Amino acid sequence: MKCKNVIIAGFIILTLLCAATVFGMGNKEKDTIKVGAILSVTGGGAFLGGPEAKTLEMLVEEINNTGGVDGRKIEVIIKDSQGSTENAISFAKQLIEEEKVLAIIGPSTSGESINIKSICEEGQTILLSCAAAEDIVNPVASYIFKTPQKDSYAAMKIFETMNKMGITDIGIVVGNTGFGKGGKAQLEKYAPDYGINIKIAEVYEASATDLTSVLTKLNNAGIQAVVNWSIVPAQSIIPKNMKQLGMSQPLFQSHGFGNIKYVEAAGEAAEGIIFPCGRLLVADVLPSNHPQKAVLVKYKNDYESKFKEDASTFGGHAYDALMILIDVIKKVKSTDKAKVREAIENLKNFVGTGGVFNFSASDHNGLAIDSFEMLTVKNGKFMLLY
Amino acid sequence: MSFDIFLQYFLSGITVGSIYAVVAIGFNIIYNTTGIINFAQGEFVILGALFAITFTRTGFIPLPLAILFAVLITTGIGAAIEIVFIKWIKNPSVLRLIIITIGISIISRETAHHIWGEQVMQMPYFTGTSTSSVIILGASIAPQVLWVLGISGIIVIVLQLFFKFTLTGKAMRACAANRTAARLCGINAKMMVTLSFMISAAIGALAGCITSPITQTQYDMGSPLAIKGFVVAIVGGLGNSTAAVVGGLLLGLIESFSIIFIPNAFKDVAAIIILLVILFFKPSGIFGKKEESALKEF
């Protein structure tokens, strides 16, 4: 009896061992690195998530065709959140618990990113957000990073330029989205530091079709410049309305304006708009010794030849997120979440599309204020302001 | 407040109001023959604009022809939608039809998204460029607004003539008043419904083309426009095109002048409160007659 039990037990153990070996071998063969991505491919944030998703597809194809990461293939599971926080939350849980991904790239918008921050932190899964708001990495959470420049830098950069131009009294208008409200808060926070006086601040509907009345109100407040902070189509309605009203004040926009389609939509009225932006849009005119030149030109050319549309800075944020991840995996030669996380935190001088990243325990964005360049529109094209 | 500033707010109100008005007119046609509100009206507006933009971008189709083609195609789509989704329903209840139009609106929007993508596009200005404006007594207005007002006016007059003096127009009104009686008189009621969808689609498409330089066009802009148009149609008195224009201009002016006193973020609140007050005292709308609205199902 006893003997029989031992035999059975031995048999079971042997079977398990065999299974484990087979499983292990299989695992080694298709030992892919699984990365999740939550992007607003459709919906209100489609102009962000669309280029981001395309960029990731392009990179994954390129990396896997050229031997993968240290011989391992990479797999990116893209989930379309449609810009909704609820979707982002459930996808984050699914990616962490079921797919057991190493890291999540995205979400595209600030609201979604802030809402899944705690889920990723508790699930000890790296989050590389592609959204702008400073709150994503402030306060710092150990597993949460972001690749776009902080919106506070955009505000400071705008005020710096105003100081140079001798502008003190301004009016601001923002779209009623998370991005717009975040921008308004940053502008109001940093204006006193630069001696700027915000005389009037107004919020408009994201679906606004004509803004001459609110601009009339701004004009009557006696201002020297207008700042518009939004990601909605009103970005091209404002310059048109200002010209139609005969307002001659300079118009500053946020980094949300970094899409040539908005310039096309505004036509002649877009001339002279000033806005802070990453260097992707002016990659061609950067001096050849600029550290970012090579990365920017390659990404821009690859993207534009593959998808037959203009590259945008937003796709660049996803590029940076995936490339940072791959870079550190190669460095630590492991996909252990804690090790990779630590390696990102210690990553220095990583040249991306957004700027040169120098992460630290207290800075999970890693970009400095000089990652923004002030651009302007000249003859329907983006140009460096200085 | 000086006069030219007052006038500027007034003209801003007219600009926004003219857009609401021209969208609202489209609601009335289908309402007049079927008694339903077509919630896909906003999509007709966007489709018209998107087609016209596509044609103008080819470079060799002149603007008026591009608009004509866009209107014709959208009219065809309007007819197709009615024939595929609505005609075969035996006992169309108002609620059922309305839900169908909501479905159509979602399908059209997503199809447009797949074809044209998420980018913002616009028609060229009919006269001048994005920077030109007409100065009236020290205040300025975009020349496109004058186009919108003029064309809305022409649409209203043509519709009035059509419904009052042509046999088809009279037949359509008869269907609205009493469908059974109209059929007994030998009117092909189903045909009239198809026709009303075609006219609505045509007017929507034309509205989309003429407002596109001002509002710009994106695949998902239909619903917000339709909601405003719907409110305007109700306030003016459903079924009356002149009322729609007056209602539209009124809503635009209320929104514009409210900005003087309250932050822009609350302008919709001000507008809706005033509209609610109007409907409270005159439930059938500013121009609606009580007896008329009592006859209607919705």
XYZ file of C-alpha atoms in Angstrom:
684
model
C 0.000 0.000 0.000
C 2.636 2.414 1.169
C 4.854 1.395 -1.687
C 2.057 2.060 -4.140
C 1.523 5.547 -2.689
C 5.180 6.349 -3.004
C 5.129 5.206 -6.604
C 2.064 7.311 -7.357
C 3.548 10.307 -5.584
C 6.798 9.841 -7.454
C 4.923 9.627 -10.693
C 3.029 12.827 -10.001
C 6.170 14.678 -9.041
C 7.939 13.429 -12.151
C 5.029 14.505 -14.365
C 5.016 17.930 -12.763
C 8.753 18.284 -13.254
C 8.454 17.290 -16.886
C 5.601 19.718 -17.390
C 7.609 22.427 -15.713
C 10.591 21.769 -17.975
C 8.426 21.762 -21.065
C 6.674 24.893 -19.879
C 9.980 26.496 -19.056
C 11.413 25.644 -22.436
C 8.343 26.946 -24.184
C 8.622 30.077 -22.159
C 12.205 30.563 -23.183
C 11.360 30.119 -26.835
C 8.670 32.760 -26.906
C 9.991 34.752 -24.027
C 8.411 38.010 -25.092
C 8.477 41.194 -23.090
C 4.884 42.211 -22.482
C 4.123 45.910 -22.280
C 0.656 47.426 -21.995
C -0.502 50.721 -23.465
C -3.676 52.621 -22.574
C -4.218 55.287 -25.229
C -7.123 57.423 -26.354
C -6.977 56.106 -29.917
C -10.536 57.295 -30.560
C -12.741 59.824 -28.775
C -11.881 63.305 -27.602
C -8.174 62.590 -27.222
C -7.842 60.895 -30.611
C -5.315 63.433 -31.871
C -3.076 62.380 -28.942
C -3.714 58.643 -28.804
C -3.791 58.150 -32.576
C -0.167 59.164 -33.225
C 0.907 57.475 -29.973
C -0.580 54.122 -30.971
C 0.877 54.372 -34.495
C 4.293 55.231 -33.055
C 4.240 52.186 -30.769
C 3.190 49.865 -33.615
C 5.963 51.247 -35.779
C 8.616 50.857 -33.064
C 7.565 47.321 -32.105
C 7.742 46.210 -35.722
C 11.151 47.798 -36.180
C 12.575 46.398 -32.943
C 11.294 42.862 -33.525
C 12.545 42.850 -37.114
C 16.014 43.822 -35.986
C 16.429 41.094 -33.391
C 14.296 42.367 -30.526
C 15.598 43.410 -27.125
C 18.611 41.198 -26.322
C 17.080 38.534 -28.537
C 13.656 38.744 -26.900
C 10.634 39.917 -28.846
C 8.583 42.759 -27.486
C 4.799 42.766 -27.450
C 2.752 45.916 -26.838
C -0.906 45.395 -25.960
C -2.710 48.602 -26.942
C -6.047 49.349 -25.263
C -8.229 52.171 -26.549
C -9.592 54.083 -23.551
C -11.549 56.519 -25.767
C -10.345 59.201 -23.401
C -12.570 57.906 -20.603
C -11.244 57.588 -17.074
C -13.500 54.603 -16.312
C -12.104 52.679 -19.283
C -8.555 53.586 -18.337
C -9.071 52.255 -14.809
C -10.487 48.913 -15.927
C -7.817 48.469 -18.605
C -5.095 49.244 -16.056
C -6.443 46.531 -13.734
C -6.737 44.075 -16.607
C -3.207 44.731 -17.849
C -1.710 44.409 -14.371
C -3.674 41.437 -13.056
C -4.411 39.347 -16.144
C -1.759 40.224 -18.698
C 0.859 40.794 -15.992
C 2.640 43.393 -18.088
C 6.023 44.804 -17.139
C 4.943 48.380 -17.720
C 2.060 50.489 -19.006
C 2.576 53.272 -21.526
C 0.039 56.096 -21.437
C -2.689 57.138 -20.789
C -2.804 59.985 -23.267
C -4.668 62.467 -21.090
C -3.845 63.928 -17.695
C -7.187 63.037 -16.080
C -6.832 59.348 -16.920
C -3.190 59.241 -15.828
C -3.894 60.742 -12.427
C -6.730 58.296 -11.875
C -4.707 55.153 -12.537
C -1.671 56.382 -10.636
C -2.591 54.554 -7.428
C -3.600 51.351 -9.246
C -0.191 51.061 -10.883
C 1.607 51.964 -7.677
C -0.250 49.267 -5.719
C 0.159 46.759 -8.551
C 3.893 47.594 -8.616
C 3.747 48.075 -12.365
C 5.712 50.828 -14.069
C 3.570 53.604 -15.585
C 5.107 55.806 -18.279
C 2.422 58.441 -18.770
C 2.167 60.399 -22.025
C 0.187 63.242 -20.441
C 1.279 66.732 -19.505
C -0.080 67.602 -16.043
C 2.477 68.035 -13.316
C 0.263 66.222 -10.758
C 1.143 62.896 -12.380
C 4.673 62.966 -10.966
C 4.153 65.433 -8.134
C 3.975 64.011 -5.487
C 6.394 61.349 -6.697
C 5.149 57.755 -6.635
C 7.877 55.150 -7.017
C 6.436 53.362 -10.089
C 5.005 56.408 -11.883
C 6.935 58.298 -14.572
C 5.979 60.624 -17.406
C 7.662 61.632 -20.659
C 6.029 64.924 -21.807
C 7.352 68.204 -20.451
C 5.547 69.533 -17.376
C 2.887 72.163 -18.037
C 4.450 74.422 -15.403
C 7.510 74.732 -17.690
C 5.240 75.781 -20.563
C 3.734 78.526 -18.402
C 7.154 79.721 -17.244
C 8.505 79.700 -20.789
C 5.563 81.837 -21.961
C 6.117 84.323 -19.111
C 9.867 84.470 -19.856
C 9.068 85.438 -23.427
C 6.575 88.056 -22.222
C 9.229 89.571 -19.985
C 11.523 89.884 -22.994
C 8.742 91.510 -24.990
C 7.857 93.903 -22.176
C 4.342 92.546 -21.702
C 2.831 92.787 -18.214
C -0.971 92.862 -18.469
C -2.509 89.763 -20.016
C -5.843 88.018 -20.466
C -6.172 84.247 -20.519
C -8.775 81.957 -22.045
C -8.802 78.194 -21.555
C -10.917 75.314 -22.813
C -12.972 73.513 -20.157
C -10.976 70.275 -20.320
C -8.532 68.836 -17.783
C -5.679 70.235 -19.852
C -7.199 73.724 -19.994
C -7.965 73.896 -16.294
C -4.514 72.559 -15.401
C -2.966 75.225 -17.599
C -5.022 77.987 -16.013
C -3.850 76.890 -12.553
C -0.189 76.897 -13.643
C -0.482 80.302 -15.325
C -2.114 81.815 -12.255
C 0.460 80.208 -9.968
C 3.578 81.442 -11.760
C 2.401 84.841 -13.098
C 3.420 86.793 -9.942
C 6.960 85.338 -10.092
C 7.436 86.952 -13.479
C 5.646 90.216 -12.651
C 2.772 89.350 -14.973
C -0.675 90.644 -14.126
C -3.575 88.441 -15.238
C -6.370 90.965 -15.691
C -9.023 88.557 -16.857
C -9.388 84.778 -17.114
C -12.233 83.056 -18.940
C -13.194 79.435 -19.606
C -14.960 78.369 -22.793
C -16.823 75.254 -23.925
C -14.749 72.636 -25.729
C -17.376 72.677 -28.496
C -17.333 76.472 -28.911
C -17.941 77.591 -32.489
C -17.293 81.325 -32.250
C -15.503 83.214 -29.499
C -15.762 86.847 -30.578
C -17.884 87.810 -27.571
C -15.471 86.483 -24.966
C -12.561 88.056 -26.878
C -14.430 91.386 -26.902
C -14.596 91.123 -23.123
C -10.841 90.419 -22.978
C -10.082 93.303 -25.323
C -12.061 95.712 -23.145
C -10.071 94.690 -20.078
C -7.047 96.537 -21.512
C -4.592 93.727 -22.061
C -1.274 93.552 -23.914
C -1.404 89.873 -24.842
C -3.782 86.923 -24.916
C -2.899 83.416 -23.720
C -5.066 80.553 -24.923
C -4.547 77.161 -23.267
C -6.465 74.305 -24.801
C -6.285 71.162 -26.887
C -9.597 71.635 -28.683
C -10.297 73.026 -32.184
C -11.004 76.434 -30.637
C -7.229 76.901 -30.834
C -7.713 77.907 -34.448
C -10.979 79.772 -33.881
C -9.361 82.203 -31.401
C -6.709 83.584 -33.799
C -9.332 84.005 -36.538
C -11.733 85.812 -34.212
C -8.968 88.071 -32.900
C -8.054 89.157 -36.416
C -11.719 89.615 -37.327
C -12.157 91.851 -34.295
C -9.063 93.806 -35.281
C -7.223 92.852 -32.073
C -3.506 93.397 -32.613
C -2.199 91.951 -29.330
C 0.159 88.972 -29.658
C -1.479 85.587 -29.079
C 0.317 82.967 -26.990
C -0.926 79.373 -27.054
C 0.006 76.304 -25.039
C 2.046 73.336 -26.264
C -1.316 71.872 -27.290
C -0.999 73.966 -30.456
C 1.842 71.773 -31.725
C -0.109 70.286 -34.622
C 0.202 71.796 -38.084
C -3.492 71.015 -38.749
C -4.443 73.784 -36.333
C -2.300 76.196 -38.304
C -3.958 75.088 -41.542
C -7.406 75.506 -39.997
C -6.610 79.043 -38.849
C -5.065 80.002 -42.198
C -3.507 83.467 -42.376
C -4.745 84.265 -38.880
C -2.228 81.798 -37.410
C 0.729 83.981 -38.451
C 2.718 85.192 -35.470
C 1.200 82.912 -32.816
C 3.809 82.192 -30.148
C 3.837 78.907 -28.214
C 6.191 76.632 -26.279
C 6.803 73.192 -27.742
C 9.192 70.278 -27.920
C 11.746 70.389 -30.734
C 10.160 67.739 -32.953
C 8.288 70.331 -35.004
C 11.495 72.173 -35.846
C 13.725 69.104 -36.180
C 14.739 70.058 -39.720
C 16.009 73.507 -38.791
C 17.909 72.488 -35.624
C 21.689 72.925 -35.874
C 23.317 69.606 -36.743
C 25.307 69.504 -33.502
C 22.169 69.664 -31.351
C 22.045 66.521 -29.157
C 18.439 65.741 -30.132
C 18.846 66.315 -33.868
C 19.552 62.694 -34.866
C 16.760 61.163 -32.770
C 14.201 63.733 -33.907
C 14.984 63.548 -37.614
C 14.950 59.740 -37.593
C 11.625 59.502 -35.742
C 10.033 62.189 -37.891
C 11.173 60.645 -41.185
C 10.251 57.096 -40.147
C 6.801 58.151 -38.994
C 6.027 60.369 -41.937
C 7.160 57.877 -44.555
C 5.213 55.037 -42.899
C 1.932 56.794 -42.148
C 1.908 59.612 -44.730
C 0.944 62.207 -42.130
C 2.863 64.835 -40.169
C 4.573 63.602 -37.029
C 3.402 65.321 -33.851
C 5.054 65.820 -30.496
C 2.362 63.592 -28.968
C 3.561 60.498 -30.832
C 7.019 61.467 -29.620
C 5.901 61.059 -25.997
C 5.044 57.402 -26.662
C 8.352 56.999 -28.519
C 10.242 58.279 -25.504
C 8.265 56.045 -23.122
C 8.991 52.825 -25.034
C 12.620 53.698 -25.813
C 13.360 54.539 -22.165
C 11.898 51.204 -21.128
C 13.916 49.270 -23.719
C 17.080 51.143 -22.856
C 16.883 50.208 -19.184
C 15.903 46.587 -19.911
C 19.086 46.299 -21.962
C 21.077 47.917 -19.156
C 19.825 45.714 -16.294
C 19.403 42.653 -18.544
C 16.256 41.750 -16.677
C 12.539 42.342 -16.728
C 12.192 42.343 -12.978
C 9.789 45.188 -12.280
C 11.644 46.522 -9.252
C 15.021 46.462 -11.017
C 13.680 48.142 -14.133
C 11.927 50.773 -12.042
C 15.112 51.548 -10.173
C 17.052 51.735 -13.422
C 14.626 54.286 -14.897
C 14.979 56.363 -11.754
C 18.752 56.381 -12.238
C 18.677 56.955 -15.984
C 20.744 59.968 -17.024
C 21.375 61.744 -20.323
C 18.838 59.748 -22.283
C 18.169 61.605 -25.513
C 14.516 61.424 -26.507
C 12.160 63.420 -28.693
C 10.917 65.477 -25.718
C 14.396 66.468 -24.569
C 17.328 64.996 -22.660
C 15.985 62.982 -19.735
C 17.765 62.980 -16.366
C 15.609 61.092 -13.906
C 16.167 61.026 -10.158
C 14.370 59.803 -7.052
C 12.679 63.178 -6.715
C 12.126 63.892 -10.428
C 10.175 61.279 -12.366
C 9.857 63.460 -15.451
C 13.531 64.091 -15.958
C 13.183 67.027 -18.330
C 14.410 70.544 -17.682
C 12.742 73.796 -18.743
C 15.061 74.036 -21.764
C 13.314 70.991 -23.259
C 10.758 73.539 -24.441
C 11.567 75.846 -27.298
C 9.487 78.926 -28.123
C 8.038 78.535 -31.603
C 6.071 80.813 -33.861
C 4.132 80.467 -37.096
C 5.624 82.011 -40.209
C 4.232 81.508 -43.709
C 2.076 78.628 -42.475
C 5.043 76.777 -40.932
C 6.452 76.321 -37.444
C 9.651 78.292 -36.836
C 11.913 78.959 -33.874
C 10.917 82.287 -32.314
C 14.551 83.383 -31.845
C -20.632 100.715 -22.177
C -19.927 102.570 -25.359
C -22.042 101.989 -28.425
C -19.420 100.244 -30.555
C -18.730 97.703 -27.785
C -22.449 97.101 -27.409
C -22.640 96.612 -31.163
C -19.696 94.198 -31.049
C -21.502 91.962 -28.543
C -24.596 92.223 -30.717
C -22.710 91.135 -33.829
C -21.024 88.290 -31.923
C -24.457 87.143 -30.874
C -25.677 87.310 -34.457
C -22.686 85.229 -35.586
C -23.361 82.404 -33.139
C -27.112 82.774 -33.560
C -26.967 82.469 -37.331
C -25.269 79.082 -36.949
C -27.891 77.863 -34.461
C -30.645 79.116 -36.735
C -29.522 77.422 -39.912
C -29.074 74.104 -38.056
C -32.501 74.462 -36.449
C -34.306 74.909 -39.776
C -33.428 71.331 -40.737
C -35.224 69.919 -37.689
C -38.506 71.430 -38.736
C -38.936 69.691 -42.092
C -38.877 66.144 -40.773
C -40.904 67.226 -37.766
C -43.517 68.704 -40.064
C -44.160 65.478 -41.944
C -43.527 62.820 -39.309
C -43.845 64.541 -35.947
C -40.444 63.201 -34.921
C -37.220 64.964 -34.058
C -34.371 63.691 -36.180
C -31.411 63.477 -33.844
C -29.139 62.694 -36.784
C -29.639 66.243 -38.111
C -26.259 67.315 -36.721
C -24.597 64.499 -38.654
C -26.162 65.735 -41.908
C -24.550 69.097 -41.188
C -21.123 67.570 -40.606
C -21.365 65.151 -43.550
C -22.242 68.004 -45.895
C -19.245 69.998 -44.747
C -16.876 67.021 -44.882
C -17.894 66.124 -48.446
C -17.570 69.732 -49.588
C -14.125 70.017 -47.958
C -13.007 66.826 -49.687
C -14.147 68.165 -53.052
C -12.546 71.584 -52.641
C -9.285 69.913 -51.608
C -9.079 68.069 -54.928
C -8.153 71.463 -56.299
C -10.087 71.393 -59.557
C -13.705 71.537 -58.325
C -14.768 75.167 -57.758
C -16.406 76.052 -54.452
C -20.046 76.395 -55.588
C -19.863 73.077 -57.443
C -18.238 71.363 -54.449
C -21.104 72.559 -52.247
C -23.657 71.402 -54.800
C -22.120 67.910 -54.993
C -21.904 67.709 -51.202
C -25.556 68.689 -50.858
C -26.613 66.143 -53.498
C -24.635 63.305 -51.902
C -25.948 64.101 -48.435
C -29.487 64.261 -49.828
C -28.923 60.789 -51.237
C -27.680 59.599 -47.854
C -30.775 61.114 -46.227
C -33.007 59.188 -48.628
C -31.028 55.966 -48.127
C -31.257 56.265 -44.343
C -35.017 56.711 -44.504
C -35.510 53.807 -46.906
C -33.231 51.421 -44.998
C -34.103 52.259 -41.411
C -37.531 53.866 -41.284
C -39.731 53.064 -44.259
C -40.334 49.382 -43.467
C -41.586 50.003 -39.936
C -45.286 49.165 -39.922
C -46.528 51.102 -36.929
C -43.944 53.781 -36.288
C -44.323 55.154 -32.797
C -42.661 58.501 -32.161
C -40.411 57.115 -29.451
C -39.240 54.240 -31.661
C -38.403 56.569 -34.543
C -36.514 58.941 -32.312
C -34.387 56.119 -30.946
C -33.674 55.001 -34.515
C -32.470 58.499 -35.409
C -30.149 58.454 -32.402
C -28.728 55.175 -33.679
C -28.286 56.635 -37.150
C -26.472 59.585 -35.649
C -23.971 57.289 -33.901
C -23.412 55.176 -37.029
C -22.871 58.257 -39.238
C -20.474 59.786 -36.741
C -18.307 56.686 -36.447
C -18.316 56.168 -40.217
C -17.198 59.763 -40.709
C -14.449 59.173 -38.140
C -13.162 56.187 -40.108
C -13.232 58.017 -43.426
C -11.997 61.485 -42.467
C -10.131 60.819 -39.219
C -10.057 62.997 -36.139
C -8.465 66.067 -37.731
C -10.065 69.496 -37.749
C -10.839 70.723 -41.262
C -12.597 73.708 -42.713
C -13.991 75.126 -45.924
C -12.269 78.180 -47.378
C -13.990 81.493 -46.641
C -16.439 82.378 -49.412
C -15.147 85.937 -49.488
C -11.864 87.175 -48.054
C -9.645 85.113 -45.764
C -9.547 84.104 -42.106
C -8.345 87.588 -41.188
C -10.809 89.764 -43.098
C -13.799 91.426 -41.490
C -16.547 93.868 -42.337
C -16.670 96.994 -40.175
C -20.168 98.153 -39.230
C -20.230 101.390 -37.189
C -16.939 100.604 -35.465
C -17.706 96.961 -34.732
C -16.565 94.112 -36.916
C -18.082 90.905 -38.199
C -16.716 88.119 -40.403
C -18.068 88.342 -43.969
C -18.976 84.668 -43.728
C -21.669 85.542 -41.172
C -23.389 87.691 -43.791
C -23.322 84.673 -46.117
C -24.878 82.488 -43.422
C -27.601 85.052 -42.706
C -28.327 85.597 -46.385
C -28.507 81.908 -47.239
C -30.625 81.130 -44.142
C -33.001 83.860 -45.290
C -33.228 82.365 -48.774
C -33.790 78.864 -47.346
C -36.641 80.157 -45.165
C -38.336 81.962 -48.048
C -38.006 79.002 -50.415
C -39.383 76.635 -47.780
C -42.333 78.918 -47.066
C -43.168 79.091 -50.768
C -42.721 75.352 -51.149
C -45.000 74.411 -48.249
C -47.649 77.012 -49.041
C -47.900 76.940 -52.823
C -46.716 73.635 -54.273
C -48.807 70.473 -54.314
C -45.978 68.383 -52.875
C -45.479 70.908 -50.097
C -49.155 70.900 -49.261
C -49.178 67.094 -49.331
C -46.308 67.030 -46.848
C -48.155 69.359 -44.512
C -51.246 67.213 -44.850
C -49.272 64.176 -43.709
C -48.172 66.055 -40.639
C -51.671 67.234 -39.759
C -53.318 63.856 -40.136
C -51.556 60.994 -41.801
C -54.603 58.716 -42.161
C -56.704 61.454 -43.706
C -53.880 62.349 -46.057
C -53.613 58.764 -47.223
C -57.365 58.629 -47.785
C -56.960 61.624 -50.078
C -54.492 59.651 -52.154
C -51.273 61.121 -50.799
C -48.384 58.696 -50.689
C -47.476 59.304 -47.061
C -44.392 57.101 -47.075
C -43.032 58.938 -50.091
C -43.548 62.238 -48.269
C -41.500 61.002 -45.317
C -38.654 60.007 -47.637
C -38.881 63.422 -49.257
C -38.764 65.174 -45.892
C -35.576 63.304 -44.980
C -34.069 64.341 -48.303
C -34.933 68.015 -47.825
C -33.680 67.952 -44.254
C -30.423 66.334 -45.306
C -30.011 68.880 -48.096
C -30.597 71.829 -45.765
C -28.319 70.281 -43.134
C -25.547 69.768 -45.681
C -25.892 73.319 -46.973
C -25.803 74.605 -43.396
C -22.636 72.592 -42.795
C -20.950 74.044 -45.883
C -21.727 77.671 -45.156
C -20.900 77.543 -41.428
C -17.731 75.438 -41.771
C -15.378 78.424 -42.261
C -16.609 79.848 -38.935
C -17.095 76.752 -36.794
C -14.527 74.465 -38.481
C -15.476 70.854 -38.991
C -14.585 67.731 -37.071
C -16.334 64.353 -37.268
C -17.870 64.595 -33.789
C -19.139 68.170 -33.902
C -22.631 67.161 -35.044
C -24.169 66.403 -31.663
C -23.340 69.658 -29.873
C -24.600 71.602 -32.905
C -27.757 69.499 -33.065
C -28.488 70.038 -29.377
C -28.327 73.816 -29.777
C -30.377 73.608 -32.972
C -32.944 71.451 -31.204
C -33.279 73.899 -28.309
C -33.707 76.735 -30.777
C -36.354 74.840 -32.766
C -38.328 74.146 -29.582
C -38.109 77.712 -28.302
C -39.094 79.201 -31.636
C -41.987 76.790 -31.980
C -41.447 73.460 -33.704
C -42.346 73.232 -37.346
C -41.862 76.881 -38.225
C -38.727 77.878 -40.151
C -39.032 81.616 -39.532
C -39.400 80.870 -35.828
C -36.232 78.777 -35.966
C -34.250 81.710 -37.354
C -35.619 84.134 -34.776
C -35.068 81.584 -31.995
C -31.500 80.996 -33.147
C -30.598 84.663 -33.244
C -32.264 85.158 -29.860
C -30.239 82.355 -28.241
C -27.049 83.713 -29.804
C -27.751 87.225 -28.506
C -28.622 86.000 -25.007
C -25.370 84.032 -24.853
C -23.323 86.938 -26.141
C -24.758 89.614 -23.856
C -24.688 87.365 -20.792
C -20.885 87.346 -21.077
C -20.809 91.028 -20.118
C -22.201 90.232 -16.696
C -21.082 86.707 -15.893
C -18.033 84.546 -16.674
C -18.127 82.917 -20.096
C -18.179 79.473 -18.475
C -21.752 80.128 -17.291
C -23.199 81.518 -20.507
C -25.059 78.282 -21.280
C -26.647 78.407 -17.847
C -27.931 81.918 -18.483
C -29.228 80.942 -21.892
C -30.989 77.818 -20.661
C -32.622 79.652 -17.740
C -34.073 82.288 -20.070
C -35.261 79.619 -22.477
C -36.902 77.687 -19.660
C -38.710 80.833 -18.571
C -39.971 81.352 -22.135
C -41.194 77.758 -22.341
C -42.798 78.079 -18.903
C -45.013 80.904 -20.104
C -45.428 79.702 -23.666
C -44.970 75.926 -23.844
C -45.578 75.791 -27.585
C -42.664 78.132 -28.292
C -42.520 81.833 -29.119
C -44.302 81.449 -32.436
C -46.102 78.156 -31.832
C -49.891 78.160 -31.639
C -51.495 76.287 -28.790
C -54.085 74.572 -30.987
C -51.434 73.428 -33.435
C -49.217 71.865 -30.828
C -52.193 70.123 -29.234
C -52.721 68.208 -32.470
C -49.200 66.852 -32.509
C -48.028 63.714 -30.801
C -44.745 65.145 -29.559
